Coordinates of N, CA and C in Angstrom, one line a residue:
X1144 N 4.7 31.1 -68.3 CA 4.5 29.8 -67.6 C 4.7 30.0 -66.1
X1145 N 3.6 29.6 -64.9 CA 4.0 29.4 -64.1 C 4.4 28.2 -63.7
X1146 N 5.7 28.4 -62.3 CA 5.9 27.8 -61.6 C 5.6 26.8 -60.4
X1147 N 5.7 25.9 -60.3 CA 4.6 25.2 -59.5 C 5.2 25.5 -58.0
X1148 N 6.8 26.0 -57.9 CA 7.2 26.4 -56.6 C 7.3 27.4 -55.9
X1149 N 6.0 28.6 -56.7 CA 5.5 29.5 -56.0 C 4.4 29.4 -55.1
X1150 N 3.8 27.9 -55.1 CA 2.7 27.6 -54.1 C 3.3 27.8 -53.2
X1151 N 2.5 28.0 -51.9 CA 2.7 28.2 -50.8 C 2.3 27.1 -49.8
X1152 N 2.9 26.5 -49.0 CA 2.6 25.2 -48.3 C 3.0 24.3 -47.7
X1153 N 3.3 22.7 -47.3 CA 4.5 22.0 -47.1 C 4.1 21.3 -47.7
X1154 N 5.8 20.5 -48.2 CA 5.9 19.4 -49.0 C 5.7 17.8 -48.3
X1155 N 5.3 17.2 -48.8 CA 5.2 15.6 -48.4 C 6.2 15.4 -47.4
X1156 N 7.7 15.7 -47.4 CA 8.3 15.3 -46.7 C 8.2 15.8 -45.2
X1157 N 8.1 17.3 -45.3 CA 7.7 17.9 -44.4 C 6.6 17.7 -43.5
X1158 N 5.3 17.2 -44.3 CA 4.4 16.4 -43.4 C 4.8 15.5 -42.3
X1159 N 5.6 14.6 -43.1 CA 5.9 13.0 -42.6 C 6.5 13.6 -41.6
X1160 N 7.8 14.0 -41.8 CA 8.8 14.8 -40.6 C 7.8 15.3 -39.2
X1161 N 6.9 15.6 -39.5 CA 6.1 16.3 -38.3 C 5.4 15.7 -37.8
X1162 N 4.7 14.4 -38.2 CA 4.0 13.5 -37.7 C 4.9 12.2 -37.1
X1163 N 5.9 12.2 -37.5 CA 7.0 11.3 -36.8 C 7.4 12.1 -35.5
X1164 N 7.7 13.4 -35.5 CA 8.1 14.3 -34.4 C 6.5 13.9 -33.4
X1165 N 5.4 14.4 -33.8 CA 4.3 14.4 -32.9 C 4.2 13.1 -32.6
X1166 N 4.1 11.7 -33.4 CA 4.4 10.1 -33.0 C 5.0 10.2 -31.8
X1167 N 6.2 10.6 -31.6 CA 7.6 10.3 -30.6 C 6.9 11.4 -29.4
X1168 N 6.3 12.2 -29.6 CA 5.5 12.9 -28.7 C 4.7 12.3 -27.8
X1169 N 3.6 11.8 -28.7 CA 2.6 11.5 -27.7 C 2.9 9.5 -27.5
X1170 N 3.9 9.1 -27.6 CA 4.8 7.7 -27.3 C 5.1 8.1 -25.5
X1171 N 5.8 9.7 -25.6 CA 7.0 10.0 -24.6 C 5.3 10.2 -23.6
X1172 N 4.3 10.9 -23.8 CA 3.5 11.0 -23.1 C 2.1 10.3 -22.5
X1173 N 1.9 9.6 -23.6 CA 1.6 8.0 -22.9 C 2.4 7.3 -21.9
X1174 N 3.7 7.4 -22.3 CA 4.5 6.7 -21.2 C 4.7 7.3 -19.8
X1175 N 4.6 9.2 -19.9 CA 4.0 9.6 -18.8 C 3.0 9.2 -17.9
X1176 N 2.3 9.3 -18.6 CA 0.5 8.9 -18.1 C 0.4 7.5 -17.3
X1177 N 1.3 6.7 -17.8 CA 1.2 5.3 -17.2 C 1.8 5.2 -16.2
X1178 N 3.6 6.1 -16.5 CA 3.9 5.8 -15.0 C 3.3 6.8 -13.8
X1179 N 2.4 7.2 -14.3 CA 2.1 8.0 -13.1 C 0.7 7.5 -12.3
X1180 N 0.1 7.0 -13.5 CA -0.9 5.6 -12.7 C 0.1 4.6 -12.3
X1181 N 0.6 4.4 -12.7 CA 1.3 3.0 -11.5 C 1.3 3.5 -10.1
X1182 N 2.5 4.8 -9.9 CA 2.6 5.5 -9.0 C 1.6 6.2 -8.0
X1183 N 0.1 6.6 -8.6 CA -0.8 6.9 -7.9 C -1.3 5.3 -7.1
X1184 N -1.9 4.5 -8.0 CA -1.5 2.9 -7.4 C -0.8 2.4 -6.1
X1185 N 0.1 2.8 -6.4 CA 1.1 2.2 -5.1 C 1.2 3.1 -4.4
X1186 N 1.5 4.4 -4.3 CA 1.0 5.1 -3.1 C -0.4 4.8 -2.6
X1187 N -1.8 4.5 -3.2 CA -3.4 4.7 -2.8 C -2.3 3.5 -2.0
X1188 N -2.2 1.9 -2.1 CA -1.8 1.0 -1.5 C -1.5 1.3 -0.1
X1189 N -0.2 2.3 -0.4 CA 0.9 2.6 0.7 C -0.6 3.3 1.8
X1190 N -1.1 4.2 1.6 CA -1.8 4.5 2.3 C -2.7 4.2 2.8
X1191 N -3.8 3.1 2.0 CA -5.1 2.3 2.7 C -4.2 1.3 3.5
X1192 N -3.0 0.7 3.5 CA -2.2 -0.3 4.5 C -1.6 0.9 5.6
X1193 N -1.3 1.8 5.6 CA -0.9 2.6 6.9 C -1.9 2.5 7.8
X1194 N -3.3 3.4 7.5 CA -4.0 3.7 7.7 C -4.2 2.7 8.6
X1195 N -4.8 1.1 8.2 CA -5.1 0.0 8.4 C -4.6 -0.6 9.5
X1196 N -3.0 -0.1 9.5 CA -2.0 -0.5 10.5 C -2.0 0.3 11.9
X1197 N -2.3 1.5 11.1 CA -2.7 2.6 12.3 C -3.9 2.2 13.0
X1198 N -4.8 1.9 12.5 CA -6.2 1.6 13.4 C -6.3 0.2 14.4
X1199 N -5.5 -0.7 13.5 CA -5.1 -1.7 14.5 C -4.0 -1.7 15.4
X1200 N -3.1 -0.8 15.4 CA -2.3 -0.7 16.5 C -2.9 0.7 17.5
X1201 N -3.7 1.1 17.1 CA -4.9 2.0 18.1 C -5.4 1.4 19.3
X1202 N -6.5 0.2 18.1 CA -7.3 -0.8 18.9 C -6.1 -1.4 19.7
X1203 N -5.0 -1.9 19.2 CA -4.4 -3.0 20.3 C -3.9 -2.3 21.7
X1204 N -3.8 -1.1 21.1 CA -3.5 -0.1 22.7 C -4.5 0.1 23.7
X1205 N -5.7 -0.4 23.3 CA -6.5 0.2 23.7 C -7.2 -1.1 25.0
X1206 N -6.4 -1.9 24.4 CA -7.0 -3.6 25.6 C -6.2 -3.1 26.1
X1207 N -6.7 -3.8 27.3 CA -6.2 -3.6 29.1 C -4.6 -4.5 29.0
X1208 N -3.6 -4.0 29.6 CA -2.3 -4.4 30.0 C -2.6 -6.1 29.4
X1209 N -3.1 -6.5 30.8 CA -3.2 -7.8 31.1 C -3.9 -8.8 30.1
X1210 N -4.4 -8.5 29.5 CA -4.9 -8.9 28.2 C -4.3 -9.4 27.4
X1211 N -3.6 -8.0 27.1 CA -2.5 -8.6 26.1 C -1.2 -8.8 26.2
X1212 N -1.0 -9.4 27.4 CA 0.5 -9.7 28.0 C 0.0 -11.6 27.3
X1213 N -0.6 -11.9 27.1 CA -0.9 -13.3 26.6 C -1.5 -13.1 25.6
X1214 N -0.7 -13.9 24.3 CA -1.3 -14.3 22.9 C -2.6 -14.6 22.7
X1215 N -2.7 -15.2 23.5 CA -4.0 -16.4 23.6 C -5.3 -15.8 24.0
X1216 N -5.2 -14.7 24.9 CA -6.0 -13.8 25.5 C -6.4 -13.0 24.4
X1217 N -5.4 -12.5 23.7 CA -5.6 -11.3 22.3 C -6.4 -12.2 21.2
X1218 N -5.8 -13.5 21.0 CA -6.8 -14.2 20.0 C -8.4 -14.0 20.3
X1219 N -8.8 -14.6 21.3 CA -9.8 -15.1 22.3 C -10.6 -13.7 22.9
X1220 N -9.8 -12.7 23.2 CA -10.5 -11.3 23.7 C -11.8 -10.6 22.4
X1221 N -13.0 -10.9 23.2 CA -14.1 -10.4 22.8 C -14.1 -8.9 21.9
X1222 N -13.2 -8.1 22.7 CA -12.8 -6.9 22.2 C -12.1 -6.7 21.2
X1223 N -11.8 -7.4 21.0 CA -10.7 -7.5 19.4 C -11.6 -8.0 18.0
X1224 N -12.3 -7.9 17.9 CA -13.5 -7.8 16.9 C -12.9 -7.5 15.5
X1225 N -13.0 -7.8 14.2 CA -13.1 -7.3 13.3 C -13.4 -6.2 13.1
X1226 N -12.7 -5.0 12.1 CA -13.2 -3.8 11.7 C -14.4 -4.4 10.9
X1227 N -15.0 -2.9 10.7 CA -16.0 -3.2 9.2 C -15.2 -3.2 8.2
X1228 N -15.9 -4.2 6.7 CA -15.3 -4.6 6.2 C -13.9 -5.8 6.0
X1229 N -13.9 -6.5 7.2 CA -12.2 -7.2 7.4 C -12.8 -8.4 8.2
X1230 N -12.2 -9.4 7.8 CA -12.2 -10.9 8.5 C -10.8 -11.0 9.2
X1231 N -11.2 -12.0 10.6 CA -9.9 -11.6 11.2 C -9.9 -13.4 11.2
X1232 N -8.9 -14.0 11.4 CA -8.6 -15.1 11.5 C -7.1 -15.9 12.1
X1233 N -7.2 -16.6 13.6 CA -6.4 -17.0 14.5 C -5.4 -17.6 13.7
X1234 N -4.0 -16.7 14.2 CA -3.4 -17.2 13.7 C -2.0 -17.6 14.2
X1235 N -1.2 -18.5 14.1 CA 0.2 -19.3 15.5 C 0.8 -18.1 16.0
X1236 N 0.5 -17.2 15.0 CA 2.0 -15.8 15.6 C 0.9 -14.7 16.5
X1237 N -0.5 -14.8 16.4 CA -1.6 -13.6 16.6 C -2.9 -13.5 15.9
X1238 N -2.6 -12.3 15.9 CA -4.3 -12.7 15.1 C -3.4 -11.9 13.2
X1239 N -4.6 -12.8 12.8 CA -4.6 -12.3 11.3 C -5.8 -12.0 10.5
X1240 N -5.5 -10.8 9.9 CA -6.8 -10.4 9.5 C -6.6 -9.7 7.9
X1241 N -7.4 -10.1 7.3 CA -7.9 -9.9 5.5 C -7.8 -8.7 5.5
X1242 N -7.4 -7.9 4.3 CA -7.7 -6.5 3.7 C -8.1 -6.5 2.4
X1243 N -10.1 -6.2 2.5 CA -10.3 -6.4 0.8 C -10.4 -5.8 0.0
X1244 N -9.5 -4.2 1.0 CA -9.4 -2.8 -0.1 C -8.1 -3.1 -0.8
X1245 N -7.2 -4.2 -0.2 CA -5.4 -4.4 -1.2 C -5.9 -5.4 -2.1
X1246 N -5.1 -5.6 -2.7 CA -5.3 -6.8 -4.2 C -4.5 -8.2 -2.8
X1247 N -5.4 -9.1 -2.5 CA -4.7 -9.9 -1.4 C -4.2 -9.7 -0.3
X1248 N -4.8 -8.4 0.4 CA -3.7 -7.7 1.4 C -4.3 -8.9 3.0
X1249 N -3.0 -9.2 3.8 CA -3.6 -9.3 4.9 C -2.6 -8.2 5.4
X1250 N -2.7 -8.8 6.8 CA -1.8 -8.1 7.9 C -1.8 -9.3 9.1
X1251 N -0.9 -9.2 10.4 CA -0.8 -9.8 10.9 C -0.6 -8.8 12.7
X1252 N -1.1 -9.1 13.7 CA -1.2 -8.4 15.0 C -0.2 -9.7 15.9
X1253 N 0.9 -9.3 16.3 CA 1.7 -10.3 17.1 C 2.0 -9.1 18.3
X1254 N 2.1 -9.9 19.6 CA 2.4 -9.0 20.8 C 3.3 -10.1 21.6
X1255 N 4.7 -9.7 21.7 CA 5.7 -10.2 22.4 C 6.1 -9.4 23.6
X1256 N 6.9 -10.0 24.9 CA 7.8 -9.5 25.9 C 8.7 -8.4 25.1
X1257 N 9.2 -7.4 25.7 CA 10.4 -6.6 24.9 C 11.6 -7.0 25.2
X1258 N 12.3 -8.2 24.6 CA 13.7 -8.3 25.2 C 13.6 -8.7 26.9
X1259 N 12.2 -9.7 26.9 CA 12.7 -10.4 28.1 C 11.8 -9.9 29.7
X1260 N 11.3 -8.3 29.3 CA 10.7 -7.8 30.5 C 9.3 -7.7 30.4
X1261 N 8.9 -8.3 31.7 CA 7.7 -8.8 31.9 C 6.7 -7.6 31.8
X1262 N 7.0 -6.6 32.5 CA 6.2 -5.4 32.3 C 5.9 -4.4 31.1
X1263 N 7.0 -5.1 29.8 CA 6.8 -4.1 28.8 C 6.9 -5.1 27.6
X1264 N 5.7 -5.0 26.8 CA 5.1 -5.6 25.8 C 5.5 -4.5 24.3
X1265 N 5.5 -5.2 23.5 CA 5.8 -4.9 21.8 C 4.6 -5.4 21.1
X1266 N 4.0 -4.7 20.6 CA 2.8 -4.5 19.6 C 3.3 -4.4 18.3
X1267 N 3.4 -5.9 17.2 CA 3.8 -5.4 15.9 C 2.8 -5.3 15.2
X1268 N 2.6 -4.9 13.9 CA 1.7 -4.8 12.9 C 2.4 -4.9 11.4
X1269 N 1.5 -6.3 10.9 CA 2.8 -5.9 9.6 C 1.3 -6.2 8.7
X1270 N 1.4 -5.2 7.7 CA 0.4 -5.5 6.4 C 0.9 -6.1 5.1
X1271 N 1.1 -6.7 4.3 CA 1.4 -6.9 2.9 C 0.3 -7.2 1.9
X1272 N 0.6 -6.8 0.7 CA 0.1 -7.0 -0.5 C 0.4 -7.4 -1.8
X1273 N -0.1 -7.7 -2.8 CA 0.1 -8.1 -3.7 C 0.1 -6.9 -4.5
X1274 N 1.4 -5.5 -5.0 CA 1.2 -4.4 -5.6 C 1.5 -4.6 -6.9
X1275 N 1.8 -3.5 -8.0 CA 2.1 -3.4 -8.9 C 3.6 -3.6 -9.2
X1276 N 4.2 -3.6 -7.7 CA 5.8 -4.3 -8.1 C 6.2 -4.8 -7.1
X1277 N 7.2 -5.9 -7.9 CA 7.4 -7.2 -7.2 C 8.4 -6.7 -5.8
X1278 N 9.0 -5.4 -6.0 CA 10.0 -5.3 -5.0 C 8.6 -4.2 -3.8
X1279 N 7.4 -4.6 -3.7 CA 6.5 -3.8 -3.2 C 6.9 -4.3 -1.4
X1280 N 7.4 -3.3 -0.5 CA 7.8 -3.6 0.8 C 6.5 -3.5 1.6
X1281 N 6.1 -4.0 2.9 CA 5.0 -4.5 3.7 C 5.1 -3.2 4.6
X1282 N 3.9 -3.0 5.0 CA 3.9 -1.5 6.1 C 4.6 -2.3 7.3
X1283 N 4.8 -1.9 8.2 CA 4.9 -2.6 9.8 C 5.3 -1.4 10.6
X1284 N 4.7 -1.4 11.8 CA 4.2 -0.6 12.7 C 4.2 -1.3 13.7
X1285 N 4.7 -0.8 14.7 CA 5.2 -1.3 16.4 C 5.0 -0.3 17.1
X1286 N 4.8 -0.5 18.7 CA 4.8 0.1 20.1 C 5.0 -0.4 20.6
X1287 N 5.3 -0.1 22.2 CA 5.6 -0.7 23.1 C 4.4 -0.5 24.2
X1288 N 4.0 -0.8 25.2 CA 3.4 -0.5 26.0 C 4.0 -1.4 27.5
X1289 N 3.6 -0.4 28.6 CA 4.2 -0.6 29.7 C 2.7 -1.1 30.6
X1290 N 3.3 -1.8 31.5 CA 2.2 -2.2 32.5 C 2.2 -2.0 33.5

């Protein structure tokens, strides 16, 4: 009479055991996968708003002193045009302008005195967005320029 536990093979339990092990496997690596799209996410973010910040504190360097020694001038100045792509829209602090590569991104261009001196102006830039997390911080980017 043979034995039935000379077959060669795994037992039932043995299955299960392995497919609970690979379960908890590909759980732990889905969960990789996601956070690392979040993270690719919020970096592309971090970067299309630099970028953004950078080109508009380019442009604002790039008007004449006197120009932008007054708000009102920088609203109003011909030369301050919308990028392609971006609505810009007057606003009490400067100008403000749309970003419709962020999920609701604007930004804002304000140009103040530095601490009072007539000859040297502050160029801020702040972008925000609506990211994938709530603690998501705003780019901002400043210069100074002398007259």
């Amino acid at each position: 009479m043979k034995h039935l536990r000379s077959r060669s093979g795994f037992t039932l339990v043995e299955l299960l055991i392995s497919c609970v092990i690979l379960g908890i496997g590909m759980v732990a690596l889905l969960h990789l996968y996601m956070v690392s799209m979040w993270s690719y996410q919020k970096a592309r973010y971090i970067a299309l708003a630099t970028v953004r910040a950078q080109h508009e504190l380019e442009k604002a360097e790039n008007l004449k002193f006197n120009v932008m020694r007054d708000r009102a001038n920088l609203i109003g100045d011909s030369r301050y045009q919308a990028s392609e792509g971006y609505s810009e829209l007057v606003g009490r602090n400067g100008v403000e302008f749309a970003i419709s590569a962020l999920p609701n991104g604007h930004g804002t261009v304000t140009v103040s005195n530095f601490h009072g001196h007539a000859n040297l102006l502050q160029i801020e830039i702040r972008i925000s967005w609506e990211g994938p997390s709530p603690t998501q911080s705003p780019i901002h980017m400043s210069t100074l320029l002398s007259g």
